[in-house]
CSV table of C-alpha atoms and ligand atoms in Angstrom, one decimal:
chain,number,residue,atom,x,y,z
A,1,UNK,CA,0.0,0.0,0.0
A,2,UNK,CA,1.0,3.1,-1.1
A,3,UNK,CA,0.4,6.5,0.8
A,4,UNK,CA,1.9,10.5,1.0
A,5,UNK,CA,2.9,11.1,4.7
A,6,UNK,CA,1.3,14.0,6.1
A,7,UNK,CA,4.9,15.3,8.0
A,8,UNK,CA,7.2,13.7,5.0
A,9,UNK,CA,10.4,15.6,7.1
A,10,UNK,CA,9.2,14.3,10.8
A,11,UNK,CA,11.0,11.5,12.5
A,12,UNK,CA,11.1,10.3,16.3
A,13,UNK,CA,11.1,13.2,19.0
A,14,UNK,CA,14.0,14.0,20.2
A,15,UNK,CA,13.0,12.9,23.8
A,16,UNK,CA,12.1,9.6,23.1
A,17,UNK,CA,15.3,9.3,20.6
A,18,UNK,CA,17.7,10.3,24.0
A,19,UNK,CA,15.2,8.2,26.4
A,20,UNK,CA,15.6,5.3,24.8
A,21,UNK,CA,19.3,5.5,24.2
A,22,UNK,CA,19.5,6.5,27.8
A,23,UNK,CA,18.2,3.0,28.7
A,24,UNK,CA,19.6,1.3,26.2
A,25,UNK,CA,22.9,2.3,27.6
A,26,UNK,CA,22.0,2.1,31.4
A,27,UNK,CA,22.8,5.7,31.4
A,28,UNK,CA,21.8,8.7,34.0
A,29,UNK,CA,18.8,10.6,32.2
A,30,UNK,CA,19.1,14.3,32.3
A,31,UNK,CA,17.4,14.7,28.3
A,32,UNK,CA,13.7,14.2,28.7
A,33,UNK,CA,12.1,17.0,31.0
A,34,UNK,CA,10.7,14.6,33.7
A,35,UNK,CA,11.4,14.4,37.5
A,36,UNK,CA,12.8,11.1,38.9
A,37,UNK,CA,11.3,11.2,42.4
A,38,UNK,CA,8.2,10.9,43.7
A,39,UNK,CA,4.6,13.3,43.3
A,40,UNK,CA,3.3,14.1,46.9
A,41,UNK,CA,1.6,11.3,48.1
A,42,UNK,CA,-1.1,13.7,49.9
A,43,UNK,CA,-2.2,14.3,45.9
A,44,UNK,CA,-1.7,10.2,45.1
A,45,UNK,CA,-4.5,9.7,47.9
A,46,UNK,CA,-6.3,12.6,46.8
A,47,UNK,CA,-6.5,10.5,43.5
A,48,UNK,CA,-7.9,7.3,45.0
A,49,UNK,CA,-9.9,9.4,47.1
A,50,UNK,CA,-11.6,10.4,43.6
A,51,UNK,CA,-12.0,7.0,42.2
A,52,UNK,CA,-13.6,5.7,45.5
A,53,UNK,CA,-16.2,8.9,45.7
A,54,UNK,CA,-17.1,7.9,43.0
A,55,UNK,CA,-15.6,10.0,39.7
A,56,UNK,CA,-15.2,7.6,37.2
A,57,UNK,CA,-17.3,8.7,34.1
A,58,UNK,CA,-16.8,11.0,32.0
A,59,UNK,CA,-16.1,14.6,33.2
A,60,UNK,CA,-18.0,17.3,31.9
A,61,UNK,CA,-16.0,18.3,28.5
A,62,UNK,CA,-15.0,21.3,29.0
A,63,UNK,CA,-13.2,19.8,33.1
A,64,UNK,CA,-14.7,18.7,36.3
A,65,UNK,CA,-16.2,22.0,37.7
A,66,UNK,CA,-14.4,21.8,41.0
A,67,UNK,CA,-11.2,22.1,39.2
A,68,UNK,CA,-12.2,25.0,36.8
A,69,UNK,CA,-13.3,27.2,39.9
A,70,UNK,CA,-10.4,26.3,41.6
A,71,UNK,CA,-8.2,27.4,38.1
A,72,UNK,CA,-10.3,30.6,38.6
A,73,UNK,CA,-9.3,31.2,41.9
A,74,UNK,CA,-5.6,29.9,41.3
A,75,UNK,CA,-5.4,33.5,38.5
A,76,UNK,CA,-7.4,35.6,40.7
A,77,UNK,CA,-4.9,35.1,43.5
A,78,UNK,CA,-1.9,35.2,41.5
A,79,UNK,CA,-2.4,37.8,38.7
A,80,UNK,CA,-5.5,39.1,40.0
A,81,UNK,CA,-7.2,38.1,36.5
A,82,UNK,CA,-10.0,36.8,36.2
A,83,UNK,CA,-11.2,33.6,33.8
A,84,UNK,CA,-14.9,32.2,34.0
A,85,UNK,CA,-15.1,28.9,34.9
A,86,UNK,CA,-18.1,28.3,32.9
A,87,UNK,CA,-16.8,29.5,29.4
A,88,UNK,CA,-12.9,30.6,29.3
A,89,UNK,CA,-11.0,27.2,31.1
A,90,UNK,CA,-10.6,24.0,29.7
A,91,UNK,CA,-9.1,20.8,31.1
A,92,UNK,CA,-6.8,19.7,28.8
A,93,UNK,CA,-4.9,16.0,28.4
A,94,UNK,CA,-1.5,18.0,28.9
A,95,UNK,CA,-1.0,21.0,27.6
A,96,UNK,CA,0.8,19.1,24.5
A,97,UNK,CA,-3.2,18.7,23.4
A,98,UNK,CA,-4.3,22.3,24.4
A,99,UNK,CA,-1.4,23.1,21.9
A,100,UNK,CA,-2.6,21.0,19.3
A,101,UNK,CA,-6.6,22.0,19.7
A,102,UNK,CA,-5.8,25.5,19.6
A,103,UNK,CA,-3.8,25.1,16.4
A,104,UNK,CA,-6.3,22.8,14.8
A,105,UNK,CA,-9.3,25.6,16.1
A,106,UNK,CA,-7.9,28.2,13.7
A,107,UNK,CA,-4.9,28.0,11.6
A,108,UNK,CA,-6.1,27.6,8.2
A,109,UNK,CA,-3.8,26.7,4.8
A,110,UNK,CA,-1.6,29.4,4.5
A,111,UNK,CA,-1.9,30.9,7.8
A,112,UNK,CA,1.3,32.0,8.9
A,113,UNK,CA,2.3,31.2,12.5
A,114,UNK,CA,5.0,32.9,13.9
A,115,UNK,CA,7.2,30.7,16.5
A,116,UNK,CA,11.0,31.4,18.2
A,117,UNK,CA,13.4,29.4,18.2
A,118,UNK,CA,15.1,27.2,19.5
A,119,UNK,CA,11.3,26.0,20.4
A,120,UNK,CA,9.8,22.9,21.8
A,121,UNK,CA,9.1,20.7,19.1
A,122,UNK,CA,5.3,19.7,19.0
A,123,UNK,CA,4.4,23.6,17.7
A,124,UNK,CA,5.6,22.8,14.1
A,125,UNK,CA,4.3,19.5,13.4
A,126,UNK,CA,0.7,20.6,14.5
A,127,UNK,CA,1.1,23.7,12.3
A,128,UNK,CA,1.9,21.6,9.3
A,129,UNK,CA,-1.0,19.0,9.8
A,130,UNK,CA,-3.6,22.2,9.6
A,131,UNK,CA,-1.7,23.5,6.7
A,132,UNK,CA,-0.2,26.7,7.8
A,133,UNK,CA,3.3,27.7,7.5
A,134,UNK,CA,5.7,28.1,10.1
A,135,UNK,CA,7.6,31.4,10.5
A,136,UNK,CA,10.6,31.2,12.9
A,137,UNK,CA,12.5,34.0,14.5
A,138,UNK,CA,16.0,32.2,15.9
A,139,UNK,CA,17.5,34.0,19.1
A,140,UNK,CA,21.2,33.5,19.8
A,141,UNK,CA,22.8,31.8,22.4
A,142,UNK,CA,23.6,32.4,25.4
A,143,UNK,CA,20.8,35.3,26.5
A,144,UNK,CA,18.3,33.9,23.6
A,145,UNK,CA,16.6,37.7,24.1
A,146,UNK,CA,14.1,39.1,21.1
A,147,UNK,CA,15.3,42.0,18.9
A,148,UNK,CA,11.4,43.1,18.6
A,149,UNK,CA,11.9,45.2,15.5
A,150,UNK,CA,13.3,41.9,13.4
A,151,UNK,CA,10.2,40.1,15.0
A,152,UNK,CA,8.0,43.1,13.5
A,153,UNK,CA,9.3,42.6,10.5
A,154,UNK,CA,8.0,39.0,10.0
A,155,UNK,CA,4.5,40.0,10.7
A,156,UNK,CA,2.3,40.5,8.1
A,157,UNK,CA,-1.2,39.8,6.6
A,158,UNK,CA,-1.1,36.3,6.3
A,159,UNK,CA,0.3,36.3,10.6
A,160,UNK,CA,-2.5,34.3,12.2
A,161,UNK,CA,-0.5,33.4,15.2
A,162,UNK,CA,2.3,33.4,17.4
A,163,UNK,CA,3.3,31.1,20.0
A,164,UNK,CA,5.4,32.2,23.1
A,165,UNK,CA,7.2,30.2,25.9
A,166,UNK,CA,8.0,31.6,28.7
A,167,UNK,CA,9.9,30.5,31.5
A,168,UNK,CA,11.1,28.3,27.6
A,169,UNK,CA,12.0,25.6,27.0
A,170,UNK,CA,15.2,24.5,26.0
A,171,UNK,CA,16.6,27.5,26.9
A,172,UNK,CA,15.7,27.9,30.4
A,173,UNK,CA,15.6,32.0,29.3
A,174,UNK,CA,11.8,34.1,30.5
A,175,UNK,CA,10.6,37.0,28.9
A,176,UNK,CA,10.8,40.4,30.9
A,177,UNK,CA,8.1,42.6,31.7
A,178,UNK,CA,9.3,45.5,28.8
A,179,UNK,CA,8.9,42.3,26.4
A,180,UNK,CA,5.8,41.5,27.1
A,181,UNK,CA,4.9,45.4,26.6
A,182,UNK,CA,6.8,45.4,23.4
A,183,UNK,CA,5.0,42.5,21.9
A,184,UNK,CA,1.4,43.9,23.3
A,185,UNK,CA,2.5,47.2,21.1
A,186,UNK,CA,3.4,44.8,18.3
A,187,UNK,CA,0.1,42.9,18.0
A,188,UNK,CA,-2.1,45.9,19.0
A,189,UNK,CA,-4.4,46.6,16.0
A,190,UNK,CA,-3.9,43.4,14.6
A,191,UNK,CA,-6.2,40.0,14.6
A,192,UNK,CA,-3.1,38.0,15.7
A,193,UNK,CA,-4.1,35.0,18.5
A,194,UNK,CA,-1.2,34.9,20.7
A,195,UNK,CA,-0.5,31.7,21.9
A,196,UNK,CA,1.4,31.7,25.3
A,197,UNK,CA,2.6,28.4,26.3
A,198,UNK,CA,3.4,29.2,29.9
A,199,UNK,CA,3.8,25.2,31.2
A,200,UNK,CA,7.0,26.9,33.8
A,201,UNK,CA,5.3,29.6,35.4
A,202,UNK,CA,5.9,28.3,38.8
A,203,UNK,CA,9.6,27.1,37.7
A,204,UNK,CA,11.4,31.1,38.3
A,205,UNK,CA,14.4,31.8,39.7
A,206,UNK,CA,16.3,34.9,41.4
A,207,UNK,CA,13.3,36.2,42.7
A,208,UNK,CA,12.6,37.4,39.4
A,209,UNK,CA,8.2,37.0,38.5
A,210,UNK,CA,6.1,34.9,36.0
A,211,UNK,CA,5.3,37.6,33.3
A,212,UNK,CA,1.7,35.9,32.4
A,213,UNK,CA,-0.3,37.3,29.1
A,214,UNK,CA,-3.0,37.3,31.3
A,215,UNK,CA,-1.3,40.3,33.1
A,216,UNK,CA,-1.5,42.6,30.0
A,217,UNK,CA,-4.9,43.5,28.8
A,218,UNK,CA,-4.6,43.7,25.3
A,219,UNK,CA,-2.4,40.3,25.0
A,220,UNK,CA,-5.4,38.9,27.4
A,221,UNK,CA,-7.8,39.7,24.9
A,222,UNK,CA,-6.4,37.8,22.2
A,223,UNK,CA,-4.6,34.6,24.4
A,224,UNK,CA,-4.7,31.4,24.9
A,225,UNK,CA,-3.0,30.7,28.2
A,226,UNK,CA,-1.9,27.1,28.7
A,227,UNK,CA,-0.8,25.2,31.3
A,228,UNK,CA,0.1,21.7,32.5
A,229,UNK,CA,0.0,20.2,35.8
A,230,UNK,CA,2.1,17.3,35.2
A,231,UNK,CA,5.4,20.4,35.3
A,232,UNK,CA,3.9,21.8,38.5
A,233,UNK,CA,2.7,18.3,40.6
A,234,UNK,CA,6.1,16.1,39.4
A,235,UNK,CA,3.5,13.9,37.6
A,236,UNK,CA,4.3,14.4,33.8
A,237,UNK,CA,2.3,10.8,32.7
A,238,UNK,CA,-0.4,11.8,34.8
A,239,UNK,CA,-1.0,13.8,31.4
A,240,UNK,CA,-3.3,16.9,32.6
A,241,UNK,CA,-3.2,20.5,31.9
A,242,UNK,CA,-5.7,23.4,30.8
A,243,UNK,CA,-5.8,26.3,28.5
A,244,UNK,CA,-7.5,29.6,29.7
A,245,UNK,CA,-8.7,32.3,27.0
A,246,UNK,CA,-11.6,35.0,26.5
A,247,UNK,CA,-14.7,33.1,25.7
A,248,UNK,CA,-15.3,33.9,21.8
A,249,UNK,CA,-11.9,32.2,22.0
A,250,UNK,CA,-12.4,29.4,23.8
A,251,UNK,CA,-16.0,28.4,22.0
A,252,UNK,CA,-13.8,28.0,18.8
A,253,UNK,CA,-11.1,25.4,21.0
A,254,UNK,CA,-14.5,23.5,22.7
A,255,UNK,CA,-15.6,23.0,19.1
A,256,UNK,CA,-12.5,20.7,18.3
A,257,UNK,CA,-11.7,19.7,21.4
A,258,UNK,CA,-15.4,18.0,21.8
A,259,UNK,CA,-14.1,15.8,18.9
A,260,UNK,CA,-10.6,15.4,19.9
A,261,UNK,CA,-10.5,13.5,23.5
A,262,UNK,CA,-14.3,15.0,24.7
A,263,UNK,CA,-13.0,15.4,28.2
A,264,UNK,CA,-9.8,14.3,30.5
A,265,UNK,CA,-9.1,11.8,33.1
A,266,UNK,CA,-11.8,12.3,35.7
A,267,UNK,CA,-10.6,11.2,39.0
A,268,UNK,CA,-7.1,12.7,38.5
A,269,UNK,CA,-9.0,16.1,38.0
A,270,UNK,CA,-11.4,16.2,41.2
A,271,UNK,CA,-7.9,15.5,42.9
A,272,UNK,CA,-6.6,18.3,41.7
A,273,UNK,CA,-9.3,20.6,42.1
A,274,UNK,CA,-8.7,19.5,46.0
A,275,UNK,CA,-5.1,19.7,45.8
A,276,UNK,CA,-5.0,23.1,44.7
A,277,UNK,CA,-7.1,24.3,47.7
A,278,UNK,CA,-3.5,25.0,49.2
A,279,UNK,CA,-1.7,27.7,47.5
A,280,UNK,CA,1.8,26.3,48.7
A,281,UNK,CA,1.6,23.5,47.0
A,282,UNK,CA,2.9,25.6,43.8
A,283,UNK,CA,4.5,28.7,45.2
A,284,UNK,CA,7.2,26.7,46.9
A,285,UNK,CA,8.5,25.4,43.3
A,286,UNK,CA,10.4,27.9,42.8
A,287,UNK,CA,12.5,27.6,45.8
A,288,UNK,CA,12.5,23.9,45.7
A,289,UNK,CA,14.1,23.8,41.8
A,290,UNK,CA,16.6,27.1,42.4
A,291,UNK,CA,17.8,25.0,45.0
A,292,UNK,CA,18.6,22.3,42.5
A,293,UNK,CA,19.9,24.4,39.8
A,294,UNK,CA,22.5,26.1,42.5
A,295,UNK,CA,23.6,22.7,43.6
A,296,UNK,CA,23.7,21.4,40.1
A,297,UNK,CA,25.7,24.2,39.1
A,298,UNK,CA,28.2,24.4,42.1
A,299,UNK,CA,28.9,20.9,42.0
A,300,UNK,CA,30.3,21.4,38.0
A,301,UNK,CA,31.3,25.1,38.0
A,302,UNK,CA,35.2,23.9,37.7
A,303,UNK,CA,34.2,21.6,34.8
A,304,UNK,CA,35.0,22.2,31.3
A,305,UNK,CA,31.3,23.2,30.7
A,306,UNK,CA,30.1,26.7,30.5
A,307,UNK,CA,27.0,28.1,31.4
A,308,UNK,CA,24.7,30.8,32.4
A,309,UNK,CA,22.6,29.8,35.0
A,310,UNK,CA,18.9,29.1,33.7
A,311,UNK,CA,16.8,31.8,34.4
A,312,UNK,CA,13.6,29.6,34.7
A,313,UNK,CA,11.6,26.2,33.8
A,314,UNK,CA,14.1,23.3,35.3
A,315,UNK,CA,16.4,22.8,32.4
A,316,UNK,CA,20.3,24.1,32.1
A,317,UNK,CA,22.2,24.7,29.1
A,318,UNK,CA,25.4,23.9,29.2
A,319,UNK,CA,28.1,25.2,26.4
A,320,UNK,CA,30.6,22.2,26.0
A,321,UNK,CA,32.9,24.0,22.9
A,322,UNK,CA,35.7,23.7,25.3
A,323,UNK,CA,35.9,20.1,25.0
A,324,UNK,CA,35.1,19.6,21.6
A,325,UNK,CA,33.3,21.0,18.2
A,326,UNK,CA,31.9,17.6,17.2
A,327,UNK,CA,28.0,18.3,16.6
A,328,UNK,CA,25.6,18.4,19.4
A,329,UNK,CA,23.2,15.6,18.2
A,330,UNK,CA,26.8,13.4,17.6
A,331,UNK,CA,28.3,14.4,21.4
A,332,UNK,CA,24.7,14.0,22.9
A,333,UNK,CA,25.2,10.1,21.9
A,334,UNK,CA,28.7,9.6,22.5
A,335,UNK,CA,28.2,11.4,26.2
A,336,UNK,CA,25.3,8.6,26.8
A,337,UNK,CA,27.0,5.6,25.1
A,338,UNK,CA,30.5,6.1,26.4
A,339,UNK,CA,30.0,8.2,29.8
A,340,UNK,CA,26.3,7.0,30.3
A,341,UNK,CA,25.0,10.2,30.8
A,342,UNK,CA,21.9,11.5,28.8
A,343,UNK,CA,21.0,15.3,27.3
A,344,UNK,CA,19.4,16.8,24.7
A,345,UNK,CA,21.3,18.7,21.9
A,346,UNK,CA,20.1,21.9,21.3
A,347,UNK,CA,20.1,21.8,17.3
A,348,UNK,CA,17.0,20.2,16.6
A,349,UNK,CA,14.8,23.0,17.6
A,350,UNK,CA,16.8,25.8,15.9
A,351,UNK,CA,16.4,26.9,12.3
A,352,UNK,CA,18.3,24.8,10.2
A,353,UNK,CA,20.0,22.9,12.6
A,354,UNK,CA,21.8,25.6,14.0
A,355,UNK,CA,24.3,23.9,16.4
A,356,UNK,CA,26.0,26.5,18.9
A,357,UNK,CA,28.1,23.3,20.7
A,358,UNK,CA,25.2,23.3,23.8
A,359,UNK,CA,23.3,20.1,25.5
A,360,UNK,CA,20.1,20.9,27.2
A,361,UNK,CA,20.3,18.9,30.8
A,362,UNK,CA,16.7,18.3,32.9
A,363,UNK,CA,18.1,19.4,36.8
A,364,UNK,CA,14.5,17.6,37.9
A,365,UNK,CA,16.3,15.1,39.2
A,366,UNK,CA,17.6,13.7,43.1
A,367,UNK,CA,20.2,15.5,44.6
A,368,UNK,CA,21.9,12.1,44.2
A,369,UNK,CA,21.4,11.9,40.5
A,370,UNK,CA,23.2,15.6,40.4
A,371,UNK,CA,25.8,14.6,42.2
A,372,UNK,CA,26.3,11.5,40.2
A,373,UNK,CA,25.5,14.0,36.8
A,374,UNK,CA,28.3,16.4,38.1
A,375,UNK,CA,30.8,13.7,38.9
A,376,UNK,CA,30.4,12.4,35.2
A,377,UNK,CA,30.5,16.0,33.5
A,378,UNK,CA,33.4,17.1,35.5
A,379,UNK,CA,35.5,14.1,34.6
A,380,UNK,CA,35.0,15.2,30.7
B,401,PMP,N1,5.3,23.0,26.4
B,401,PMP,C1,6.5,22.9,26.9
B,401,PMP,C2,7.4,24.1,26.7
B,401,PMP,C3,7.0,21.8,27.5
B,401,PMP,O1,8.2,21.7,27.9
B,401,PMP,C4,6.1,20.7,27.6
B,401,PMP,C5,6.6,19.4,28.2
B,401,PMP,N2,6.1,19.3,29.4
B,401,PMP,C6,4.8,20.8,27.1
B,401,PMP,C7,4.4,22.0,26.5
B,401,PMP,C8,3.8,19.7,27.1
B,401,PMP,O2,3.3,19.5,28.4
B,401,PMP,P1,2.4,18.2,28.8
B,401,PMP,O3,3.4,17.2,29.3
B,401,PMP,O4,1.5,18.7,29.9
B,401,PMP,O5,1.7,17.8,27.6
B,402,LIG,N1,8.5,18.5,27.9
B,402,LIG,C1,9.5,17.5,28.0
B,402,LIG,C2,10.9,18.0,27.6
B,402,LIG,O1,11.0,19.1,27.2
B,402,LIG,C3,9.3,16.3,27.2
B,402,LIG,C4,7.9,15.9,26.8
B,402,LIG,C5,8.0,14.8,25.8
B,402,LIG,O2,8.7,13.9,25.9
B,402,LIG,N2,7.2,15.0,24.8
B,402,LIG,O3,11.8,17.3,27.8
């Protein structure tokens, strides 16, 4: 049988590429973004709580309504914002699906959507699949900050969209406050959806704060804001998240998403909607993974590795031209085959393969596995 691939240039992930070597190897795992210890166990009950109350059919689509009002409460609190739990949240199976609904809800052949890079990789495939074209505006290493007049310059009639990601990931970089005003005078006037992928907003370091959409009233008006538990709670197969956005907005996602998975895991959700009822259970994160990143980073300051410490989300980049110039996808291998340990090069989400000689290393880890990390990397 014969048949035209929809994504003719897309292979494997990059996470499940590293992953697998990583095992296959019986090598430490610092590529995929995923923490190696333990969700609270107050939330695990919280879950079997669920299933014995009784929450095991379907949720209403658009989320269990417990855990929209808490979502509500959860912006009013932080950002003083408000979103209606009837008609501008959905529950979302990770935010990878919010990403993909959204995209599916309006970009059109031909849209343009305009992404920066280096950018997580799901935005472009689901931007293909619906037809539009991807527009990319690469920032440079080490700071990775916007020049907002080049990114002007890429807008133009046929802009439908632009994704940001901020704490982002790979490069651990967040956008300032005079950014977010700089893109709000950007798009004003214009029917541009912005969509903010803001999966880290807990995950910020140096005291510096979460610059939300939601914060900035014109941006608001034209977001999607989209979140994911499984980043926040340490429980990244759990698979939940939401998206938040004005309701004219959000009736086009609920119109795809209806059709797409219905509605998430129900159980997990009422859990959550009861977890949440304690603030601190996701404004100590940032104190709890700063804490990791300083130890990561103490432990291999005298290495041959350099870095600037990541700014947010719980990734560090590490610059290793001062041991060789081999390309990152080739030294990402060799590091997990011959010194069994596991990162992801940086390439693969930059235009054309740009390779700046970094690896992308997930610090969500045991202090143990960091220490064991940092004994590896410093004998290199
Ligand atoms: N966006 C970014 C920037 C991510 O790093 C990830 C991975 N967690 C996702 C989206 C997808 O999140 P989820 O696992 O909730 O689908
Ligand atoms: N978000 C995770 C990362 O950046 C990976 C998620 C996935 O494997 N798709 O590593």
């Amino acid at each position: 049988m014969h048949h035209n691939s929809k994504l003719p240039h897309v292979g494997t992930t990059i996470f499940t590429v590293m992953s697998t070597l990583a095992q296959q190897h019986n090598a430490l795992n610092l590529s995929q973004g995923f923490p190696n210890f333990k969700s609270d166990q107050k939330l695990i009950d919280l879950v079997t709580n669920a299933m014995n109350s009784g929450y095991n059919q379907y949720a209403p689509m658009a989320g269990n309504l417990e855990l929209r009002v808490a979502i509500t409460n959860k912006f009013e609190k932080l950002y003083n914002i408000s979103y209606h739990p009837d008609s501008e949240i959905t529950v979302t199976s990770g935010a990878t699906q919010a990403i993909f609904t959204i995209i599916s809800a309006f970009i059109k052949p031909e849209d343009e959507v305009l992404i920066f890079r280096p950018a997580y990789d799901c935005y472009e495939p689901a931007i293909a699949l619906n037809g539009g074209k991807t527009i990319s505006v690469q920032l440079e290493a080490p700071h990775y900050q916007v020049d907002w007049t080049a990114v002007a310059k890429k807008v133009n009639s046929k802009t439908k969209m632009m994704i940001i990601n901020t704490p982002q990931n790979p490069s651990g970089t967040i956008f300032s406050e005079e950014d977010m005003l700089k893109l709000q005078d950007l798009l004003k006037g214009t029917d541009i959806i912005l969509l903010s992928d803001e999966v880290y907003e807990h995950i910020i370091f140096d005291d510096k704060n979460h610059q939300s959409v939601c914060m900035f009233p014109d941006l608001k008006s034209r977001s999607f804001v989209v979140a994911s538990f499984g980043k926040t709670f340490h429980n990244t197969g759990w698979k939940l998240g939401y998206c938040c956005a004005p309701k004219e907005l959000m009736a086009e996602f609920q119109k795809v998403h209806q059709f797409n998975v219905f509605c998430v895991n129900h159980p997990m959700q009422k859990a959550l909607a009861d977890y949440l009822q304690d603030p601190n259970h996701y404004l100590q994160l940032s104190t709890f993974y700063q804490r990791k990143r300083d130890l990561f980073l103490s432990l291999i300051k005298d290495s041959r590795f350099k870095f600037t410490p990541a700014e947010g989300a719980y990734f560090q980049i590490l610059d290793y031209s001062n041991i060789t110039m081999e390309n990152d996808v080739d030294f990402a291998k060799r590091l997990t085959i011959d010194h069994k340990i596991a990162a992801i090069p940086l390439s693969v989400f930059n235009t054309d393969n740009l390779d700046n000689k970094v690896l992308r290393f997930c610090f969500a880890k045991t202090d143990d596995t960091l220490k064991q990390a940092a004994d590896i990397l410093n004998s290199i």
